Amino acid sequence: MKISGEMIIGLDCIKGEGKEIKSINPLTNLDVEPGYASAKKNDVNLACSLAWSAFKEYRKTKPEERAKFINTIAENIERLGDVLIDRAILETGLPKARLEGERARTCNQLRLFASIVLEGRHLDLRHDEALPDRAPLPRSDLRYQKIALGPVAVFGASNFPLAFSVAGGDTASALAAGASVVVKAHSAHLGTSELVALAIQNAAKTCRMPSGVFSLLYGSGNDIGAALVNDSRIKAVGFTGSRAGGTALMSIAQKRKEPIPVYAEMSSINPVYLLPKALEYKAIDIAKQFVIAQSMGAGQFCTSPGLIIAINGDGLDAFISECKTLIESSGSQTMLTKGIYNAFKSGVSTLKESGAISTIAQGQNSGGENQCAPILFEASAADFIRLPELSNEVFGAATLVLRCKDFDELLQVTEYLEGQLTGAIHMIDGDEDHARQLIDELELKVGRLLFNGFGTGVEVCDSMVHGGPYPATSDSRTTSVGSTAIDRFLRPLCYQDIPKQILPE
Ligand code: NAP
């Protein structure tokens, strides 16, 4: 399949007339052809108008039809083969094996949502039968089911060009819910976005889905994204990216005549607690695991460990000393975009300029473009609470170790933390009392609480929660990964005394 730089609007491919943008190879900082003309407001209007009319038809599709469409998308993505992987490598600098794994995850995710549609689990059907003889008042027949909210706008993530982009978790769960989808492509991987969008468009054609069930628009700067969220026919938004981007879209959505939900996954530093007994007996092992988790994907994961919290003592010293040895002998990796690299540099500078942190260790920088070498800092718990800038997410392989003078101070830090996607506790026998007290606090801060591990690697399954209180996400009642992600794009509807002959199928 060939890319052309055209937008995918319903069943048509349309050349945009706005400003041309190009992806940039982060390994070389050179443009990647072809150019992609940004959408204009009339393209947003067309995509949303088609999405609205398609929605009315698509939400009524039979489970087998909808599941077939979603499964066909997965097949088409697989059929793209190396064309897709090679383009994604060019646009993101990510290694082949990582992208192949991500493609498998993307397709499995689509198939999971197709299976949910077939089972009808998402409908959450409930029935309270009529009680005509109930005194003092009879009860009506009441039936409950969930229906799709309406067309969904999706903003692809830079750090998962497949699994959280055009056909990623947001799109898969929205399509499964019965919503049509308009994606604003991430400007960092335009060709990858087009290829995946063509796979979806072809599936829509093969499965005879209404035109407008899916569209893809390009647009750098904020105008096109803002126009999309402002369009009255869009009824919900899925977003993964920066806190600034997510909160900007939340604000637009709230100011609309009809405010709509924005499910934004934004910023998290994912605290990791090392409890005293675990540090006494396992400091070196934990350090080894941590250094691997920290540098994975150059730390460009929303669940990357950005904060380590422990009580001052020999165990913590041993942990830090092992980390220092391992990090100083480690190399650097290319970041996804120049913008992300610049944000990493500026985040590190802000930490250093606070005057409250010391650098424990830094990896070797290869000197190539957009390189991130892992870096480990240390600060006191008191300074962390005093200086809000120490809590900011530094997207990349940067981690701050907090030395607490005692367990009470460790709990104080926890109470001070903002909402997080994950919290990890390293413990062994003998740490239970501390762990129980910590869990009571951490449950209020995180979406996923994990033990003796690190949050990187998010399983797509029924029990997964990839969410958490603000600013981890804009709505802590939901998850953007796992089967219940579909609930974001559904709402409950009750039928009272509906005649049997017109009951929805
Ligand atoms: P981003 O700048 O928030 O962009 C994400 C998407 O939203 C892009 O498509 C972008 O458009 C669009 N967008 C951003 N602000 C907007 C606004 N005000 N109005 C309309 N559309 C807007 O995120 P990014 O480019 O992926 O990465 C930048 C930073 O985000 C990173 O350095 C990191 O700090 C953070 N990040 C966090 C996570 C996480 O999971 N926690 C993941 C990725 C990134 P364009 O295509 O025109 O840029």
PDB file of C-alpha atoms in Angstrom, residues 206-427:
ATOM      1  CA  THR A 206     -15.138  -4.389   2.603  1.00  0.00           C
ATOM      2  CA  CYS A 207     -17.581  -4.600   5.490  1.00  0.00           C
ATOM      3  CA  ARG A 208     -19.980  -2.070   3.915  1.00  0.00           C
ATOM      4  CA  MET A 209     -19.819   0.339   6.815  1.00  0.00           C
ATOM      5  CA  PRO A 210     -21.341   3.790   6.353  1.00  0.00           C
ATOM      6  CA  SER A 211     -19.017   6.441   4.939  1.00  0.00           C
ATOM      7  CA  GLY A 212     -17.830   8.576   7.848  1.00  0.00           C
ATOM      8  CA  VAL A 213     -17.574   5.761  10.371  1.00  0.00           C
ATOM      9  CA  PHE A 214     -13.904   6.752  10.393  1.00  0.00           C
ATOM     10  CA  SER A 215     -11.906   9.787   9.215  1.00  0.00           C
ATOM     11  CA  LEU A 216      -8.326  10.987   9.645  1.00  0.00           C
ATOM     12  CA  LEU A 217      -7.302  14.655   9.559  1.00  0.00           C
ATOM     13  CA  TYR A 218      -3.846  16.223   9.673  1.00  0.00           C
ATOM     14  CA  GLY A 219      -3.090  19.531  11.305  1.00  0.00           C
ATOM     15  CA  SER A 220      -0.172  21.029  13.156  1.00  0.00           C
ATOM     16  CA  GLY A 221      -0.694  23.858  15.608  1.00  0.00           C
ATOM     17  CA  ASN A 222      -3.859  23.709  17.602  1.00  0.00           C
ATOM     18  CA  ASP A 223      -6.535  25.022  15.246  1.00  0.00           C
ATOM     19  CA  ILE A 224      -7.703  21.769  13.689  1.00  0.00           C
ATOM     20  CA  GLY A 225      -7.721  19.898  17.006  1.00  0.00           C
ATOM     21  CA  ALA A 226      -9.602  22.756  18.643  1.00  0.00           C
ATOM     22  CA  ALA A 227     -12.145  22.944  15.776  1.00  0.00           C
ATOM     23  CA  LEU A 228     -12.721  19.197  16.056  1.00  0.00           C
ATOM     24  CA  VAL A 229     -13.400  19.319  19.810  1.00  0.00           C
ATOM     25  CA  ASN A 230     -15.638  22.358  19.257  1.00  0.00           C
ATOM     26  CA  ASP A 231     -17.773  20.673  16.606  1.00  0.00           C
ATOM     27  CA  SER A 232     -21.269  20.105  18.003  1.00  0.00           C
ATOM     28  CA  ARG A 233     -21.470  16.642  16.404  1.00  0.00           C
ATOM     29  CA  ILE A 234     -18.490  15.342  18.407  1.00  0.00           C
ATOM     30  CA  LYS A 235     -19.743  13.900  21.695  1.00  0.00           C
ATOM     31  CA  ALA A 236     -16.533  12.740  23.428  1.00  0.00           C
ATOM     32  CA  VAL A 237     -12.748  13.034  23.109  1.00  0.00           C
ATOM     33  CA  GLY A 238      -9.913  10.541  23.703  1.00  0.00           C
ATOM     34  CA  PHE A 239      -6.439  12.065  24.171  1.00  0.00           C
ATOM     35  CA  THR A 240      -2.960  10.925  25.241  1.00  0.00           C
ATOM     36  CA  GLY A 241      -0.181  13.481  25.548  1.00  0.00           C
ATOM     37  CA  SER A 242       0.945  16.454  27.559  1.00  0.00           C
ATOM     38  CA  ARG A 243      -0.847  18.031  30.491  1.00  0.00           C
ATOM     39  CA  ALA A 244      -0.918  21.342  28.593  1.00  0.00           C
ATOM     40  CA  GLY A 245      -2.566  19.711  25.544  1.00  0.00           C
ATOM     41  CA  GLY A 246      -5.047  17.681  27.588  1.00  0.00           C
ATOM     42  CA  THR A 247      -6.142  20.588  29.773  1.00  0.00           C
ATOM     43  CA  ALA A 248      -6.478  22.868  26.710  1.00  0.00           C
ATOM     44  CA  LEU A 249      -8.875  20.360  25.110  1.00  0.00           C
ATOM     45  CA  MET A 250     -10.761  19.920  28.409  1.00  0.00           C
ATOM     46  CA  SER A 251     -11.261  23.658  28.578  1.00  0.00           C
ATOM     47  CA  ILE A 252     -12.556  23.844  24.977  1.00  0.00           C
ATOM     48  CA  ALA A 253     -14.932  20.942  25.646  1.00  0.00           C
ATOM     49  CA  GLN A 254     -16.269  22.538  28.835  1.00  0.00           C
ATOM     50  CA  LYS A 255     -16.943  25.893  27.143  1.00  0.00           C
ATOM     51  CA  ARG A 256     -19.052  24.375  24.356  1.00  0.00           C
ATOM     52  CA  LYS A 257     -22.792  25.046  24.315  1.00  0.00           C
ATOM     53  CA  GLU A 258     -23.068  21.316  25.000  1.00  0.00           C
ATOM     54  CA  PRO A 259     -20.033  20.395  27.141  1.00  0.00           C
ATOM     55  CA  ILE A 260     -18.646  16.925  26.417  1.00  0.00           C
ATOM     56  CA  PRO A 261     -16.304  14.535  28.255  1.00  0.00           C
ATOM     57  CA  VAL A 262     -12.592  14.594  27.406  1.00  0.00           C
ATOM     58  CA  TYR A 263     -10.790  11.419  28.430  1.00  0.00           C
ATOM     59  CA  ALA A 264      -7.235  12.705  28.610  1.00  0.00           C
ATOM     60  CA  GLU A 265      -4.295  10.647  29.807  1.00  0.00           C
ATOM     61  CA  MET A 266      -1.627  13.199  30.605  1.00  0.00           C
ATOM     62  CA  SER A 267       1.076  13.247  33.201  1.00  0.00           C
ATOM     63  CA  SER A 268       2.342  10.911  35.882  1.00  0.00           C
ATOM     64  CA  ILE A 269       5.616  10.376  37.751  1.00  0.00           C
ATOM     65  CA  ASN A 270       4.667   6.912  39.045  1.00  0.00           C
ATOM     66  CA  PRO A 271       6.123   6.772  42.579  1.00  0.00           C
ATOM     67  CA  VAL A 272       8.063   3.640  43.523  1.00  0.00           C
ATOM     68  CA  TYR A 273       8.400   2.879  47.247  1.00  0.00           C
ATOM     69  CA  LEU A 274      11.286   0.845  48.603  1.00  0.00           C
ATOM     70  CA  LEU A 275      10.272  -0.396  52.063  1.00  0.00           C
ATOM     71  CA  PRO A 276      12.970  -0.928  54.741  1.00  0.00           C
ATOM     72  CA  LYS A 277      13.205  -4.754  54.789  1.00  0.00           C
ATOM     73  CA  ALA A 278      13.169  -4.957  50.987  1.00  0.00           C
ATOM     74  CA  LEU A 279      16.037  -2.461  50.902  1.00  0.00           C
ATOM     75  CA  GLU A 280      17.924  -4.351  53.618  1.00  0.00           C
ATOM     76  CA  TYR A 281      17.851  -7.659  51.705  1.00  0.00           C
ATOM     77  CA  LYS A 282      17.220  -6.825  48.063  1.00  0.00           C
ATOM     78  CA  ALA A 283      18.696  -3.370  47.348  1.00  0.00           C
ATOM     79  CA  ILE A 284      20.989  -4.608  44.576  1.00  0.00           C
ATOM     80  CA  ASP A 285      18.312  -6.674  42.806  1.00  0.00           C
ATOM     81  CA  ILE A 286      15.828  -3.822  42.930  1.00  0.00           C
ATOM     82  CA  ALA A 287      18.460  -1.422  41.577  1.00  0.00           C
ATOM     83  CA  LYS A 288      19.103  -3.736  38.614  1.00  0.00           C
ATOM     84  CA  GLN A 289      15.386  -3.989  37.809  1.00  0.00           C
ATOM     85  CA  PHE A 290      14.925  -0.252  38.236  1.00  0.00           C
ATOM     86  CA  VAL A 291      17.715   0.722  35.824  1.00  0.00           C
ATOM     87  CA  ILE A 292      16.175  -1.510  33.131  1.00  0.00           C
ATOM     88  CA  ALA A 293      12.701  -0.026  33.718  1.00  0.00           C
ATOM     89  CA  GLN A 294      13.995   3.533  33.763  1.00  0.00           C
ATOM     90  CA  SER A 295      15.812   3.358  30.421  1.00  0.00           C
ATOM     91  CA  MET A 296      13.201   1.239  28.603  1.00  0.00           C
ATOM     92  CA  GLY A 297      12.107   3.164  25.481  1.00  0.00           C
ATOM     93  CA  ALA A 298      14.287   6.103  26.645  1.00  0.00           C
ATOM     94  CA  GLY A 299      11.783   6.495  29.483  1.00  0.00           C
ATOM     95  CA  GLN A 300       9.091   7.646  27.045  1.00  0.00           C
ATOM     96  CA  PHE A 301       6.314   5.758  28.752  1.00  0.00           C
ATOM     97  CA  CYS A 302       3.551   7.321  30.768  1.00  0.00           C
ATOM     98  CA  THR A 303       4.262   4.649  33.413  1.00  0.00           C
ATOM     99  CA  SER A 304       8.027   5.256  33.558  1.00  0.00           C
ATOM    100  CA  PRO A 305       9.368   5.384  37.161  1.00  0.00           C
ATOM    101  CA  GLY A 306       9.986   9.107  37.773  1.00  0.00           C
ATOM    102  CA  LEU A 307      10.114   9.053  41.562  1.00  0.00           C
ATOM    103  CA  ILE A 308      11.666   6.684  44.111  1.00  0.00           C
ATOM    104  CA  ILE A 309      10.743   7.128  47.760  1.00  0.00           C
ATOM    105  CA  ALA A 310      12.572   5.435  50.627  1.00  0.00           C
ATOM    106  CA  ILE A 311      13.736   5.934  54.195  1.00  0.00           C
ATOM    107  CA  ASN A 312      17.324   7.066  54.734  1.00  0.00           C
ATOM    108  CA  GLY A 313      19.710   4.240  55.688  1.00  0.00           C
ATOM    109  CA  ASP A 314      22.307   1.733  54.511  1.00  0.00           C
ATOM    110  CA  GLY A 315      19.823  -0.084  52.280  1.00  0.00           C
ATOM    111  CA  LEU A 316      19.030   3.101  50.363  1.00  0.00           C
ATOM    112  CA  ASP A 317      22.760   3.905  50.078  1.00  0.00           C
ATOM    113  CA  ALA A 318      23.397   0.427  48.626  1.00  0.00           C
ATOM    114  CA  PHE A 319      20.535   0.884  46.148  1.00  0.00           C
ATOM    115  CA  ILE A 320      21.838   4.278  45.025  1.00  0.00           C
ATOM    116  CA  SER A 321      25.415   3.029  44.713  1.00  0.00           C
ATOM    117  CA  GLU A 322      24.355   0.123  42.456  1.00  0.00           C
ATOM    118  CA  CYS A 323      22.183   2.433  40.327  1.00  0.00           C
ATOM    119  CA  LYS A 324      25.144   4.821  39.963  1.00  0.00           C
ATOM    120  CA  THR A 325      27.401   2.050  38.645  1.00  0.00           C
ATOM    121  CA  LEU A 326      24.789   0.753  36.200  1.00  0.00           C
ATOM    122  CA  ILE A 327      23.596   4.132  34.931  1.00  0.00           C
ATOM    123  CA  GLU A 328      27.086   5.550  34.430  1.00  0.00           C
ATOM    124  CA  SER A 329      27.963   2.650  32.144  1.00  0.00           C
ATOM    125  CA  SER A 330      24.707   2.901  30.168  1.00  0.00           C
ATOM    126  CA  GLY A 331      24.283   4.608  26.793  1.00  0.00           C
ATOM    127  CA  SER A 332      21.771   7.017  25.327  1.00  0.00           C
ATOM    128  CA  GLN A 333      18.757   6.476  23.049  1.00  0.00           C
ATOM    129  CA  THR A 334      17.030   8.589  20.432  1.00  0.00           C
ATOM    130  CA  MET A 335      13.879  10.293  21.622  1.00  0.00           C
ATOM    131  CA  LEU A 336      10.688  10.325  19.555  1.00  0.00           C
ATOM    132  CA  THR A 337      10.756  13.961  18.476  1.00  0.00           C
ATOM    133  CA  LYS A 338      12.884  17.062  18.797  1.00  0.00           C
ATOM    134  CA  GLY A 339      10.033  18.613  20.815  1.00  0.00           C
ATOM    135  CA  ILE A 340      10.078  15.756  23.316  1.00  0.00           C
ATOM    136  CA  TYR A 341      13.895  15.930  23.496  1.00  0.00           C
ATOM    137  CA  ASN A 342      13.724  19.702  24.171  1.00  0.00           C
ATOM    138  CA  ALA A 343      11.030  19.139  26.816  1.00  0.00           C
ATOM    139  CA  PHE A 344      13.299  16.510  28.449  1.00  0.00           C
ATOM    140  CA  LYS A 345      16.271  18.910  28.491  1.00  0.00           C
ATOM    141  CA  SER A 346      14.196  21.722  29.893  1.00  0.00           C
ATOM    142  CA  GLY A 347      12.625  19.445  32.550  1.00  0.00           C
ATOM    143  CA  VAL A 348      16.107  18.335  33.670  1.00  0.00           C
ATOM    144  CA  SER A 349      17.288  21.972  33.781  1.00  0.00           C
ATOM    145  CA  THR A 350      14.295  23.002  35.881  1.00  0.00           C
ATOM    146  CA  LEU A 351      15.121  20.265  38.392  1.00  0.00           C
ATOM    147  CA  LYS A 352      18.781  21.311  38.514  1.00  0.00           C
ATOM    148  CA  GLU A 353      17.955  25.008  38.806  1.00  0.00           C
ATOM    149  CA  SER A 354      15.742  24.332  41.831  1.00  0.00           C
ATOM    150  CA  GLY A 355      18.968  24.189  43.838  1.00  0.00           C
ATOM    151  CA  ALA A 356      17.455  21.364  45.897  1.00  0.00           C
ATOM    152  CA  ILE A 357      18.670  18.315  44.019  1.00  0.00           C
ATOM    153  CA  SER A 358      21.993  16.600  43.415  1.00  0.00           C
ATOM    154  CA  THR A 359      22.850  14.427  40.418  1.00  0.00           C
ATOM    155  CA  ILE A 360      23.674  10.840  41.416  1.00  0.00           C
ATOM    156  CA  ALA A 361      24.485   9.482  37.966  1.00  0.00           C
ATOM    157  CA  GLN A 362      24.082  10.122  34.266  1.00  0.00           C
ATOM    158  CA  GLY A 363      24.523   7.719  31.321  1.00  0.00           C
ATOM    159  CA  GLN A 364      26.894   8.288  28.395  1.00  0.00           C
ATOM    160  CA  ASN A 365      25.537  10.474  25.619  1.00  0.00           C
ATOM    161  CA  SER A 366      26.413   9.129  22.163  1.00  0.00           C
ATOM    162  CA  GLY A 367      26.361  12.646  20.707  1.00  0.00           C
ATOM    163  CA  GLY A 368      23.704  11.797  18.078  1.00  0.00           C
ATOM    164  CA  GLU A 369      20.536  13.807  17.481  1.00  0.00           C
ATOM    165  CA  ASN A 370      17.844  13.969  20.187  1.00  0.00           C
ATOM    166  CA  GLN A 371      19.644  11.653  22.608  1.00  0.00           C
ATOM    167  CA  CYS A 372      18.364  10.877  26.074  1.00  0.00           C
ATOM    168  CA  ALA A 373      20.930   9.445  28.514  1.00  0.00           C
ATOM    169  CA  PRO A 374      19.346   8.154  31.743  1.00  0.00           C
ATOM    170  CA  ILE A 375      19.774  10.429  34.727  1.00  0.00           C
ATOM    171  CA  LEU A 376      19.207   9.909  38.448  1.00  0.00           C
ATOM    172  CA  PHE A 377      18.768  12.720  40.960  1.00  0.00           C
ATOM    173  CA  GLU A 378      18.376  12.885  44.694  1.00  0.00           C
ATOM    174  CA  ALA A 379      16.477  15.315  46.933  1.00  0.00           C
ATOM    175  CA  SER A 380      15.176  15.452  50.472  1.00  0.00           C
ATOM    176  CA  ALA A 381      11.508  14.714  51.073  1.00  0.00           C
ATOM    177  CA  ALA A 382      11.161  18.116  52.761  1.00  0.00           C
ATOM    178  CA  ASP A 383      12.406  19.949  49.644  1.00  0.00           C
ATOM    179  CA  PHE A 384      10.104  17.874  47.432  1.00  0.00           C
ATOM    180  CA  ILE A 385       7.122  19.062  49.459  1.00  0.00           C
ATOM    181  CA  ARG A 386       8.425  22.665  49.517  1.00  0.00           C
ATOM    182  CA  LEU A 387       9.124  23.005  45.760  1.00  0.00           C
ATOM    183  CA  PRO A 388       6.240  22.171  43.394  1.00  0.00           C
ATOM    184  CA  GLU A 389       8.545  22.040  40.334  1.00  0.00           C
ATOM    185  CA  LEU A 390      10.109  18.835  41.690  1.00  0.00           C
ATOM    186  CA  SER A 391       6.774  17.061  41.105  1.00  0.00           C
ATOM    187  CA  ASN A 392       6.622  17.806  37.370  1.00  0.00           C
ATOM    188  CA  GLU A 393       6.760  14.903  34.930  1.00  0.00           C
ATOM    189  CA  VAL A 394      10.056  14.882  33.008  1.00  0.00           C
ATOM    190  CA  PHE A 395       9.091  12.717  30.036  1.00  0.00           C
ATOM    191  CA  GLY A 396      12.188  10.553  29.431  1.00  0.00           C
ATOM    192  CA  ALA A 397      14.648   8.540  31.526  1.00  0.00           C
ATOM    193  CA  ALA A 398      14.934  10.925  34.493  1.00  0.00           C
ATOM    194  CA  THR A 399      14.188   9.812  38.058  1.00  0.00           C
ATOM    195  CA  LEU A 400      14.323  11.593  41.391  1.00  0.00           C
ATOM    196  CA  VAL A 401      15.158   9.627  44.567  1.00  0.00           C
ATOM    197  CA  LEU A 402      13.616  11.072  47.733  1.00  0.00           C
ATOM    198  CA  ARG A 403      15.290  10.445  51.074  1.00  0.00           C
ATOM    199  CA  CYS A 404      12.765  10.459  53.881  1.00  0.00           C
ATOM    200  CA  LYS A 405      13.931  10.740  57.466  1.00  0.00           C
ATOM    201  CA  ASP A 406      11.300   8.270  58.698  1.00  0.00           C
ATOM    202  CA  PHE A 407       8.091   6.483  57.699  1.00  0.00           C
ATOM    203  CA  ASP A 408       5.905   9.421  58.796  1.00  0.00           C
ATOM    204  CA  GLU A 409       7.722  11.642  56.337  1.00  0.00           C
ATOM    205  CA  LEU A 410       7.268   9.003  53.609  1.00  0.00           C
ATOM    206  CA  LEU A 411       3.506   9.114  54.291  1.00  0.00           C
ATOM    207  CA  GLN A 412       3.560  12.923  54.195  1.00  0.00           C
ATOM    208  CA  VAL A 413       5.152  12.838  50.732  1.00  0.00           C
ATOM    209  CA  THR A 414       2.476  10.390  49.624  1.00  0.00           C
ATOM    210  CA  GLU A 415      -0.297  12.625  50.865  1.00  0.00           C
ATOM    211  CA  TYR A 416       1.292  15.545  48.999  1.00  0.00           C
ATOM    212  CA  LEU A 417       1.546  13.702  45.647  1.00  0.00           C
ATOM    213  CA  GLU A 418      -0.728  14.508  42.711  1.00  0.00           C
ATOM    214  CA  GLY A 419      -2.779  11.763  41.024  1.00  0.00           C
ATOM    215  CA  GLN A 420      -0.738   9.038  39.332  1.00  0.00           C
ATOM    216  CA  LEU A 421      -1.242   6.247  36.814  1.00  0.00           C
ATOM    217  CA  THR A 422       0.740   3.782  38.925  1.00  0.00           C
ATOM    218  CA  GLY A 423       2.296   3.381  42.340  1.00  0.00           C
ATOM    219  CA  ALA A 424       4.718   0.534  43.118  1.00  0.00           C
ATOM    220  CA  ILE A 425       5.675  -0.931  46.475  1.00  0.00           C
ATOM    221  CA  HIS A 426       8.779  -3.077  46.904  1.00  0.00           C
ATOM    222  CA  MET A 427       8.407  -5.168  50.037  1.00  0.00           C
TER     223      MET A 427
END
